[in-house]
Coordinates of C-alpha atoms in Angstrom, one line a residue:
M7 CA 0.7 31.7 7.7
A8 CA 2.1 28.4 9.7
D9 CA 4.4 26.9 8.6
R10 CA 4.0 22.9 9.3
N11 CA 7.1 23.5 12.2
Q12 CA 6.4 26.0 13.7
D13 CA 6.4 26.2 17.5
H14 CA 2.2 26.0 18.1
G15 CA 2.4 23.6 21.2
L16 CA 1.7 24.1 25.6
N17 CA 3.2 21.1 26.4
R18 CA 6.6 19.5 26.1
D19 CA 6.3 16.8 28.6
H20 CA 4.0 13.6 28.6
G21 CA 2.4 11.7 30.6
P22 CA 0.7 12.7 34.2
N23 CA 2.3 16.1 36.3
Q24 CA 3.7 17.2 33.2
D25 CA 3.8 20.9 33.2
H26 CA 0.3 22.2 31.3
T27 CA 2.6 26.2 31.0
T28 CA 5.6 24.9 28.7
P29 CA 6.6 25.4 25.6
R30 CA 6.7 22.7 23.9
A31 CA 6.9 21.5 19.5
P32 CA 4.8 19.6 18.4
L33 CA 5.5 16.5 17.0
A34 CA 5.6 14.9 13.4
P35 CA 2.3 15.0 11.5
L36 CA 1.0 11.8 11.0
H37 CA 0.0 11.5 7.0
D38 CA 2.0 14.8 6.2
E39 CA 1.0 15.3 2.9
P40 CA 2.0 18.8 0.8
F41 CA -0.7 21.4 0.3
A42 CA -2.4 20.8 3.1
E43 CA -3.7 24.7 2.7
L44 CA -6.6 23.6 0.5
Q45 CA -7.5 20.6 3.0
G46 CA -8.3 18.2 0.5
G47 CA -10.8 20.2 -1.7
A48 CA -7.9 21.1 -4.8
S49 CA -10.1 22.6 -7.8
Q50 CA -8.0 23.6 -10.0
V51 CA -4.0 22.8 -10.8
V52 CA -2.3 25.1 -12.4
V53 CA 2.0 25.7 -12.4
S54 CA 3.3 29.2 -13.7
A55 CA 5.7 28.9 -16.9
D56 CA 8.8 29.3 -15.6
G57 CA 7.9 26.3 -14.1
Q58 CA 8.8 27.9 -10.1
W59 CA 4.5 28.1 -8.6
I60 CA 2.7 25.3 -8.2
A61 CA -0.8 27.3 -7.6
V62 CA -4.4 25.9 -6.1
S63 CA -7.5 26.7 -5.9
S64 CA -10.4 24.9 -3.2
V65 CA -13.9 26.1 -3.3
V66 CA -16.3 25.0 -0.9
Y67 CA -19.4 26.3 0.2
G68 CA -18.9 29.9 -1.2
M69 CA -15.7 30.3 0.5
S70 CA -12.3 29.5 -1.4
R71 CA -9.1 29.1 -0.7
V72 CA -5.7 29.1 -2.9
A73 CA -2.9 28.3 -2.2
V74 CA 1.0 29.4 -3.8
H75 CA 3.9 26.6 -3.2
R76 CA 7.3 25.9 -4.7
A77 CA 7.3 23.9 -7.0
A78 CA 11.7 23.3 -5.1
D79 CA 10.1 21.4 -1.5
L80 CA 6.4 22.1 -1.8
S81 CA 6.1 24.3 0.7
C82 CA 3.2 26.7 0.8
A83 CA 4.0 30.6 0.3
H84 CA 0.9 31.9 -0.4
L85 CA -1.6 31.5 1.2
M86 CA -5.4 33.3 0.1
T87 CA -9.1 33.5 0.8
F88 CA -12.2 34.1 -0.2
T89 CA -15.9 35.4 0.4
M90 CA -16.5 33.9 -3.0
D91 CA -16.3 31.0 -5.9
A92 CA -12.2 31.2 -6.8
D93 CA -13.5 28.2 -9.8
S94 CA -10.9 29.8 -12.8
I95 CA -7.6 30.6 -12.2
A96 CA -4.6 31.5 -14.8
F97 CA -1.3 31.8 -15.3
H98 CA 0.2 34.2 -17.6
P99 CA 2.3 32.5 -20.1
T100 CA 5.1 34.4 -19.4
L101 CA 6.2 36.2 -15.9
P102 CA 5.0 35.2 -13.1
L103 CA 2.1 36.4 -12.9
L104 CA -1.7 34.3 -11.2
A105 CA -4.8 35.8 -11.9
I106 CA -8.2 35.2 -10.4
G107 CA -11.2 34.3 -10.9
L108 CA -14.0 35.6 -8.3
D109 CA -18.1 34.5 -8.8
N110 CA -20.6 35.2 -5.6
G111 CA -22.8 33.0 -6.7
D112 CA -25.4 34.7 -5.2
E113 CA -29.4 34.2 -8.2
Y114 CA -30.2 37.5 -6.3
D115 CA -27.6 40.4 -6.4
R116 CA -24.5 39.3 -8.7
A117 CA -21.0 40.5 -8.2
G118 CA -17.1 38.7 -9.1
C119 CA -13.6 40.0 -8.8
L120 CA -11.1 40.0 -11.2
T121 CA -7.7 39.5 -8.4
L122 CA -3.2 39.5 -9.9
F123 CA -1.1 38.1 -7.6
E124 CA 2.7 38.2 -8.1
P125 CA 4.1 35.2 -6.2
G126 CA 7.6 36.2 -6.1
T127 CA 7.0 39.7 -4.6
G128 CA 3.5 38.9 -2.6
H129 CA 2.1 42.2 -4.9
R130 CA -1.7 41.1 -4.8
V131 CA -4.3 43.7 -7.2
D132 CA -8.4 43.8 -7.2
F133 CA -10.7 44.5 -9.8
A134 CA -14.6 44.3 -8.6
D135 CA -17.4 44.1 -10.5
P136 CA -20.1 44.4 -8.1
K137 CA -22.4 43.2 -10.8
W138 CA -21.4 40.2 -12.6
G139 CA -19.0 37.5 -11.6
I140 CA -15.8 35.9 -13.6
D141 CA -16.0 32.4 -14.9
P142 CA -14.5 31.3 -16.2
I143 CA -11.1 33.4 -17.4
R144 CA -7.5 32.3 -19.9
W145 CA -4.9 34.5 -22.2
L146 CA -5.3 34.7 -24.9
D147 CA -1.4 36.0 -25.2
A148 CA 1.5 38.1 -23.3
R149 CA -0.4 41.1 -23.6
T150 CA -3.5 39.8 -23.3
L151 CA -6.6 38.5 -20.5
E152 CA -9.9 37.5 -21.6
L153 CA -12.0 37.4 -18.8
T154 CA -16.5 36.0 -19.4
F155 CA -18.8 37.6 -17.2
F156 CA -21.9 35.4 -15.8
S157 CA -24.7 36.8 -14.1
V158 CA -28.4 35.8 -13.0
D159 CA -31.9 38.7 -13.7
P160 CA -33.0 39.4 -10.2
D161 CA -36.3 38.4 -11.1
D162 CA -35.5 34.9 -12.5
E163 CA -32.8 32.4 -11.5
Y164 CA -33.8 30.2 -14.6
V165 CA -32.2 33.8 -16.9
H166 CA -28.8 33.1 -16.8
Y167 CA -26.8 36.4 -18.1
S168 CA -22.7 35.5 -20.1
S169 CA -20.4 39.1 -22.1
R170 CA -17.3 38.8 -22.5
A171 CA -14.3 41.0 -23.0
T172 CA -10.9 41.0 -22.2
V173 CA -8.4 43.2 -21.3
V174 CA -4.9 44.0 -23.1
R175 CA -1.9 45.4 -21.6
D176 CA 1.8 45.7 -22.9
D177 CA 2.4 46.0 -18.5
W178 CA 1.3 43.8 -16.3
L179 CA 2.8 43.8 -13.0
G180 CA 2.2 46.0 -10.6
L181 CA -0.6 47.3 -11.1
S182 CA -3.2 49.7 -8.6
P183 CA -6.1 49.3 -8.0
E184 CA -7.8 51.8 -10.5
A185 CA -5.6 50.5 -13.4
V186 CA -8.5 47.8 -14.5
D187 CA -12.0 49.4 -14.4
L188 CA -13.7 46.1 -15.0
T189 CA -17.4 48.1 -15.8
A190 CA -16.0 50.5 -18.5
L191 CA -14.9 47.4 -20.3
D192 CA -16.7 47.8 -23.7
R193 CA -18.6 43.4 -23.8
W194 CA -20.1 41.3 -26.2
P195 CA -22.8 39.3 -25.1
V196 CA -22.7 35.5 -25.0
D197 CA -25.1 33.1 -25.3
P198 CA -24.6 31.2 -21.8
D199 CA -26.6 27.7 -23.3
D200 CA -24.5 27.2 -26.2
P201 CA -21.7 25.3 -25.1
D202 CA -19.5 26.9 -27.3
T203 CA -20.1 29.4 -24.8
Y204 CA -16.9 28.2 -22.4
P205 CA -13.5 27.1 -24.9
D206 CA -11.6 23.9 -23.3
L207 CA -9.6 25.1 -20.5
P208 CA -6.0 24.0 -20.4
G209 CA -5.3 22.5 -17.3
R210 CA -5.6 18.7 -15.9
P211 CA -8.3 16.4 -12.8
A212 CA -6.7 18.7 -10.0
R213 CA -6.2 15.1 -8.0
P214 CA -4.3 13.2 -10.1
L215 CA -2.2 16.2 -11.0
L216 CA -0.9 17.3 -8.0
T217 CA -0.4 13.5 -7.2
E218 CA 2.7 13.2 -10.4
I219 CA 3.8 16.3 -8.8
A220 CA 4.1 15.1 -5.7
E221 CA 5.8 11.8 -6.8
R222 CA 8.2 14.0 -8.8
A223 CA 8.6 15.9 -4.9
G224 CA 9.6 12.2 -3.0
R225 CA 6.1 13.0 -1.3
S226 CA 2.4 10.6 -2.1
Y227 CA -1.1 13.2 -2.7
T228 CA -4.0 11.2 -2.2
G229 CA -5.8 14.2 -1.4
H230 CA -7.6 11.7 1.0
G231 CA -8.5 14.0 4.1
R232 CA -11.1 14.0 6.7
V233 CA -9.9 12.8 9.6
R234 CA -14.1 12.4 11.3
D235 CA -12.1 10.5 14.6
M236 CA -8.6 9.5 16.0
A237 CA -7.8 7.6 18.8
G238 CA -4.4 6.5 19.9
L239 CA -3.5 2.8 22.6
S240 CA -1.3 2.5 25.4
D241 CA 1.3 1.7 22.7
G242 CA 1.8 5.3 21.6
R243 CA -0.6 3.8 18.2
V244 CA -3.1 6.1 16.5
L245 CA -6.4 4.9 15.1
A246 CA -8.3 6.8 12.7
T247 CA -10.9 7.7 10.1
R248 CA -10.6 9.7 6.8
H249 CA -12.6 9.9 3.7
F250 CA -12.4 6.1 1.1
T251 CA -11.2 4.3 5.0
T252 CA -13.7 2.4 7.5
V253 CA -10.1 3.6 9.8
E254 CA -6.8 2.9 10.1
C255 CA -3.2 2.3 11.9
W256 CA -0.8 4.8 12.1
A257 CA 2.6 3.6 14.5
P258 CA 5.1 5.8 16.7
D259 CA 7.0 6.5 13.8
G260 CA 4.5 8.0 11.9
S261 CA 4.2 4.8 9.6
L262 CA 1.2 3.8 8.0
L263 CA 0.8 -0.2 10.1
W264 CA -2.1 -1.2 7.8
R265 CA -6.0 0.1 6.7
V266 CA -9.8 -0.9 6.3
P267 CA -11.1 -0.1 3.3
S268 CA -14.6 1.4 3.3
P269 CA -17.6 1.1 0.9
S270 CA -18.0 4.6 0.6
T271 CA -16.2 7.6 -0.2
D272 CA -17.5 8.9 3.7
G273 CA -15.1 6.9 5.2
G274 CA -15.5 6.3 9.2
A275 CA -17.4 8.3 11.2
R276 CA -16.7 7.5 15.0
I277 CA -14.7 5.1 16.0
E278 CA -14.7 3.6 20.3
V279 CA -11.8 1.7 21.5
A280 CA -11.8 -1.2 24.3
A281 CA -11.2 -1.0 27.0
D282 CA -8.2 -4.1 26.8
E283 CA -7.7 -1.8 22.7
R284 CA -7.1 -5.2 20.8
T285 CA -10.2 -4.0 18.8
V286 CA -12.6 -1.0 17.3
R287 CA -16.0 0.2 16.8
V288 CA -16.4 2.0 13.8
A289 CA -19.6 3.6 12.0
V290 CA -19.5 3.6 8.6
S291 CA -22.2 3.6 6.3
G292 CA -22.6 2.2 3.0
P293 CA -22.2 3.4 -0.8
D294 CA -25.6 5.5 -0.1
A295 CA -25.7 6.7 3.7
R296 CA -29.6 6.5 3.6
A297 CA -30.0 3.1 2.4
R298 CA -26.7 1.4 4.4
T299 CA -24.6 1.8 8.0
D300 CA -21.6 -0.5 9.2
F301 CA -20.5 -1.3 12.4
P302 CA -17.5 -3.5 11.7
L303 CA -15.6 -4.7 15.0
V304 CA -11.5 -4.8 13.7
A305 CA -9.0 -5.6 14.9
T306 CA -5.9 -3.3 16.2
D307 CA -3.3 -6.0 15.9
D308 CA -3.8 -6.6 12.5
G309 CA -6.6 -4.7 10.9
T310 CA -8.9 -7.2 10.8
V311 CA -12.6 -7.2 10.4
L312 CA -13.9 -9.2 13.4
D313 CA -17.9 -8.9 12.5
R314 CA -20.1 -6.7 10.7
P315 CA -23.8 -5.8 11.9
S316 CA -25.3 -3.6 9.4
V317 CA -28.7 -2.4 9.4
P318 CA -31.0 -0.7 6.5
F319 CA -30.7 3.0 7.3
S320 CA -28.3 5.7 8.7
A321 CA -27.5 5.4 11.6
A322 CA -25.4 7.8 14.6
L323 CA -22.9 5.4 16.9
S324 CA -22.9 5.7 20.7
A325 CA -20.7 4.3 23.5
R326 CA -19.9 3.5 27.1
T327 CA -16.5 3.1 28.7
D328 CA -17.9 0.4 29.1
G329 CA -17.8 -1.2 25.8
V330 CA -22.0 -1.3 26.0
W331 CA -22.6 0.2 22.3
A332 CA -25.8 2.5 20.4
I333 CA -26.5 3.0 17.3
R334 CA -29.9 5.7 16.2
D335 CA -31.6 5.7 13.3
T336 CA -30.8 9.0 11.9
Y337 CA -32.5 9.2 8.4
N338 CA -34.8 12.2 7.9
R339 CA -37.3 9.7 6.4
S340 CA -39.8 11.5 4.1
I341 CA -44.3 10.5 4.4
E342 CA -43.8 8.1 2.0
V343 CA -41.1 6.1 3.2
E344 CA -41.4 3.2 5.8
P345 CA -40.0 3.9 9.6
P346 CA -37.4 0.9 9.7
T347 CA -38.5 -2.0 12.3
P348 CA -38.8 -1.0 15.1
P349 CA -36.9 0.7 17.4
N350 CA -34.9 3.1 16.3
T351 CA -31.9 3.2 19.6
R352 CA -30.6 0.1 20.3
F353 CA -28.2 -1.6 22.5
F354 CA -25.1 -4.4 22.6
A355 CA -22.8 -5.5 24.7
A356 CA -18.9 -5.0 23.7
D357 CA -19.8 -7.9 21.6
G358 CA -22.1 -7.0 19.3
T359 CA -24.4 -9.3 21.8
P360 CA -28.3 -7.2 21.3
L361 CA -29.2 -5.8 24.4
G362 CA -32.6 -4.1 24.2
G363 CA -34.1 -1.1 21.9
V364 CA -35.8 1.7 22.4
Q365 CA -38.8 2.6 19.6
E366 CA -39.5 6.6 19.8
P367 CA -42.0 7.7 18.0
N368 CA -40.9 11.2 17.8
R369 CA -37.2 9.9 17.6
Y370 CA -36.1 13.8 17.7
D371 CA -37.3 12.9 21.7
L372 CA -34.6 11.0 22.3
V373 CA -31.4 12.6 21.0
P374 CA -28.2 10.6 21.8
L375 CA -25.8 12.9 23.6
D376 CA -21.7 13.5 21.8
V377 CA -20.3 12.9 25.5
R378 CA -16.7 11.1 25.6
R379 CA -14.9 8.7 28.5
C380 CA -18.9 9.0 29.5
P381 CA -19.4 5.7 32.2
E382 CA -22.7 6.3 30.8
L383 CA -25.6 6.3 27.6
L384 CA -26.4 10.1 27.3
Y385 CA -29.4 11.6 26.0
G386 CA -31.5 14.7 25.7
R387 CA -34.8 14.1 26.3
R388 CA -37.4 17.2 24.3
R389 CA -33.8 19.1 24.3
R390 CA -34.1 19.2 27.9
D391 CA -33.6 17.1 30.3
V392 CA -30.2 14.9 30.2
I393 CA -30.6 11.5 30.9
A394 CA -29.3 8.2 31.4
L395 CA -30.4 5.0 29.5
D396 CA -29.9 1.4 31.0
P397 CA -29.1 -1.2 27.9
R398 CA -30.6 -3.9 30.1
T399 CA -34.0 -2.9 30.8
T400 CA -33.9 0.9 27.9
A401 CA -34.4 2.9 32.2
E402 CA -34.8 6.5 32.0
T403 CA -32.9 8.1 34.7
T404 CA -33.4 11.7 34.6
L405 CA -29.6 13.5 35.5
F406 CA -30.3 17.8 35.1
S407 CA -32.3 20.2 32.9
V408 CA -30.6 22.3 30.4
D409 CA -32.1 25.6 28.9
A410 CA -29.7 24.8 25.8
P411 CA -27.7 22.3 24.3
L412 CA -24.8 21.4 25.6
G413 CA -22.7 20.8 22.9
R414 CA -19.8 18.3 22.6
A415 CA -19.4 16.9 26.2
V416 CA -16.5 14.9 27.7
Y417 CA -17.3 12.9 30.9
T418 CA -13.6 13.1 33.9
T419 CA -13.1 13.3 36.9
D420 CA -10.2 15.3 38.8
A421 CA -9.4 16.5 42.6
A422 CA -13.0 18.2 42.9
G423 CA -15.0 15.0 42.0
A424 CA -16.9 13.7 38.3
A425 CA -18.3 16.0 36.2
L426 CA -19.5 16.7 32.6
L427 CA -17.2 19.6 30.4
H428 CA -19.1 20.5 27.5
G429 CA -19.2 24.2 25.2
T430 CA -20.9 25.5 22.0
K431 CA -19.7 28.9 22.9
E432 CA -18.3 28.1 25.8
L433 CA -17.7 26.1 27.9
V434 CA -18.4 25.3 31.1
R435 CA -17.9 22.3 33.7
R436 CA -21.1 21.1 35.0
A437 CA -20.4 18.3 38.2
F438 CA -21.7 14.8 37.8
P439 CA -24.5 13.3 37.7
T440 CA -26.5 16.5 39.5
G441 CA -26.0 19.0 36.9
E442 CA -24.7 22.4 38.4
V443 CA -22.9 24.4 37.0
V444 CA -19.3 25.0 38.7
W445 CA -17.6 27.8 35.8
T446 CA -18.3 28.4 32.0
R447 CA -15.7 30.4 30.0
P448 CA -16.1 32.4 27.1
V449 CA -14.4 31.6 23.7
D450 CA -14.4 33.1 21.2
A451 CA -15.5 30.7 18.4
E452 CA -17.5 28.2 18.9
V453 CA -16.0 24.8 20.0
L454 CA -16.1 22.3 17.8
A455 CA -14.8 19.2 19.2
L456 CA -13.4 18.6 23.8
D457 CA -11.2 15.9 25.6
A458 CA -10.1 16.2 28.9
Y459 CA -6.9 14.1 30.0
D460 CA -5.0 15.1 33.7
G461 CA -6.9 17.5 34.8
V462 CA -6.2 19.2 31.4
L463 CA -9.7 20.4 28.6
H464 CA -8.3 20.8 25.5
A465 CA -10.9 22.6 22.5
L466 CA -11.1 22.7 19.2
C467 CA -12.2 26.0 17.9
A468 CA -14.2 26.7 14.8
D469 CA -11.4 29.6 14.7
N470 CA -8.1 27.2 14.2
T471 CA -7.2 27.0 18.1
L472 CA -7.0 24.9 20.2
V473 CA -8.3 26.7 23.5
S474 CA -6.5 23.9 27.2
A475 CA -7.8 25.1 30.3
D476 CA -7.5 24.5 33.8
T477 CA -10.3 21.1 34.4
A478 CA -11.1 21.8 37.8
T479 CA -11.3 25.7 37.5
G480 CA -11.6 27.0 34.3
T481 CA -9.1 29.2 34.8
V482 CA -7.3 29.7 30.6
L483 CA -3.7 27.5 30.2
G484 CA -2.7 28.2 26.7
R485 CA -4.1 29.1 23.8
R486 CA -2.1 26.8 20.8
E487 CA -2.1 28.7 16.5
L488 CA -3.3 25.5 15.1
P489 CA -1.6 25.9 11.3
P490 CA -4.9 26.1 8.1
Y491 CA -6.0 22.8 7.6
G492 CA -9.1 22.2 8.9
P493 CA -9.4 21.5 11.8
L494 CA -12.0 18.9 12.4
S495 CA -11.0 16.3 15.9
L496 CA -9.4 16.5 18.9
H497 CA -8.5 13.0 21.2
V498 CA -5.5 13.1 23.8
T499 CA -4.1 9.4 23.9
P500 CA -2.9 7.6 27.1
D501 CA 0.2 8.8 27.7
G502 CA -2.1 12.4 26.7
T503 CA -0.8 13.3 23.2
V504 CA -2.5 15.6 22.0
L505 CA -4.0 15.1 18.8
V506 CA -6.3 16.7 15.8
G507 CA -7.6 15.5 12.7
T508 CA -7.6 18.0 10.4
A509 CA -10.1 18.4 6.9
A510 CA -6.1 18.4 4.7
G511 CA -5.9 14.5 6.6
Q512 CA -2.6 15.6 8.9
I513 CA -3.2 14.1 12.1
L514 CA -1.1 16.8 14.1
R515 CA -0.1 15.8 17.3
Y516 CA 1.5 17.9 20.6

């Protein structure tokens, strides 16, 4: 796994005419909290009997992580990933041994696993059960591990089965894969609908416990992750969104200058900085995202909210480089629900003055394209034509047609002219506004975000890498492996620093 001080960078010096192939060490992350490997989603926390190890689990969409940290400095010693739910973890009462119960959650083809892991040596052994998930597990004493098995009737998903068994051993360390046969254990049935079936397991809610552990080590932990958008200012400050936060501002030295709280857990989704950098416009959902979206205008010097326009439905924000911005209704209504007051695409001047709007009966025929740094408001018409919309007259100018969605995109100008750089699973340069394809470069994973600066295109990819390519030729300049913190967003600041926002909440700087 990647250490947070590992050299992942390509560029040693920032600014124009830099040498883009010279390795450089990353700058200190912003919002540098411990337990980042859990990506802001800690589920369960357990501490070893000797106090030397802290194990934390995270379960998100059928993908689980279990990170084992050194209690002395909270550094991550081991990170395990599973394609099953790791809902139950427990340290042995006396040994440095972690037990993990796994359940694949498949209603029609249940399977599970018991994993035993020794953090001191790194020894790991997995015992599979092809028919039953395992949740919960608990140590009854130093010799006895109790397992609760769970399954579903393949012919009726509402019929659940549970059983229980114990594994009794005098020796628990260094086991081989043949040491335990889960399918051969003597089990007894238990009622899955009886609350007494599932005993109260030891432990406290994960977030307050991790906060307490971090404070004892002289650090802080909030678990407020998901940096969905960022923007760097000319003086080195960084604006960002995250859970519980509409927008926040960081100084170059890593100190938090100000923060605007969010009306919802999700926090801000998109930020657009004014050309003079005095204000920033933010899209943030209300307590019920279906019923409200705010677009506050925030002063960048102190975080004062200058204006807070709102619409009574979920909406997305896009903008031109001159500050004109637009919103589009994104609420997936049922036919029984009244639509919002037309139009469902609206345009505003930088100060919030309404300019015009478009009412599209089938709103999926007119979809804003996610293009950064663009002098035009670009939309996809009927999933084929790329058009520019005039915000005052709402006149459409068809630029070019495509056979597949553009994906993430950024506008740039360089020695080869103006272009759109975009990608889903390959990087593409199109001349702008004609749309002619100049070059394509395959990448190994889905493109999560793009940005370009000083002749270099940066692509954040789902395989946890940051790919850099020459904007004019498409030549790949390098590939950075990122720490396992869950890459979400990307931005290049005016001095050339590459920012990567993560699910864990850290803002990485290269």
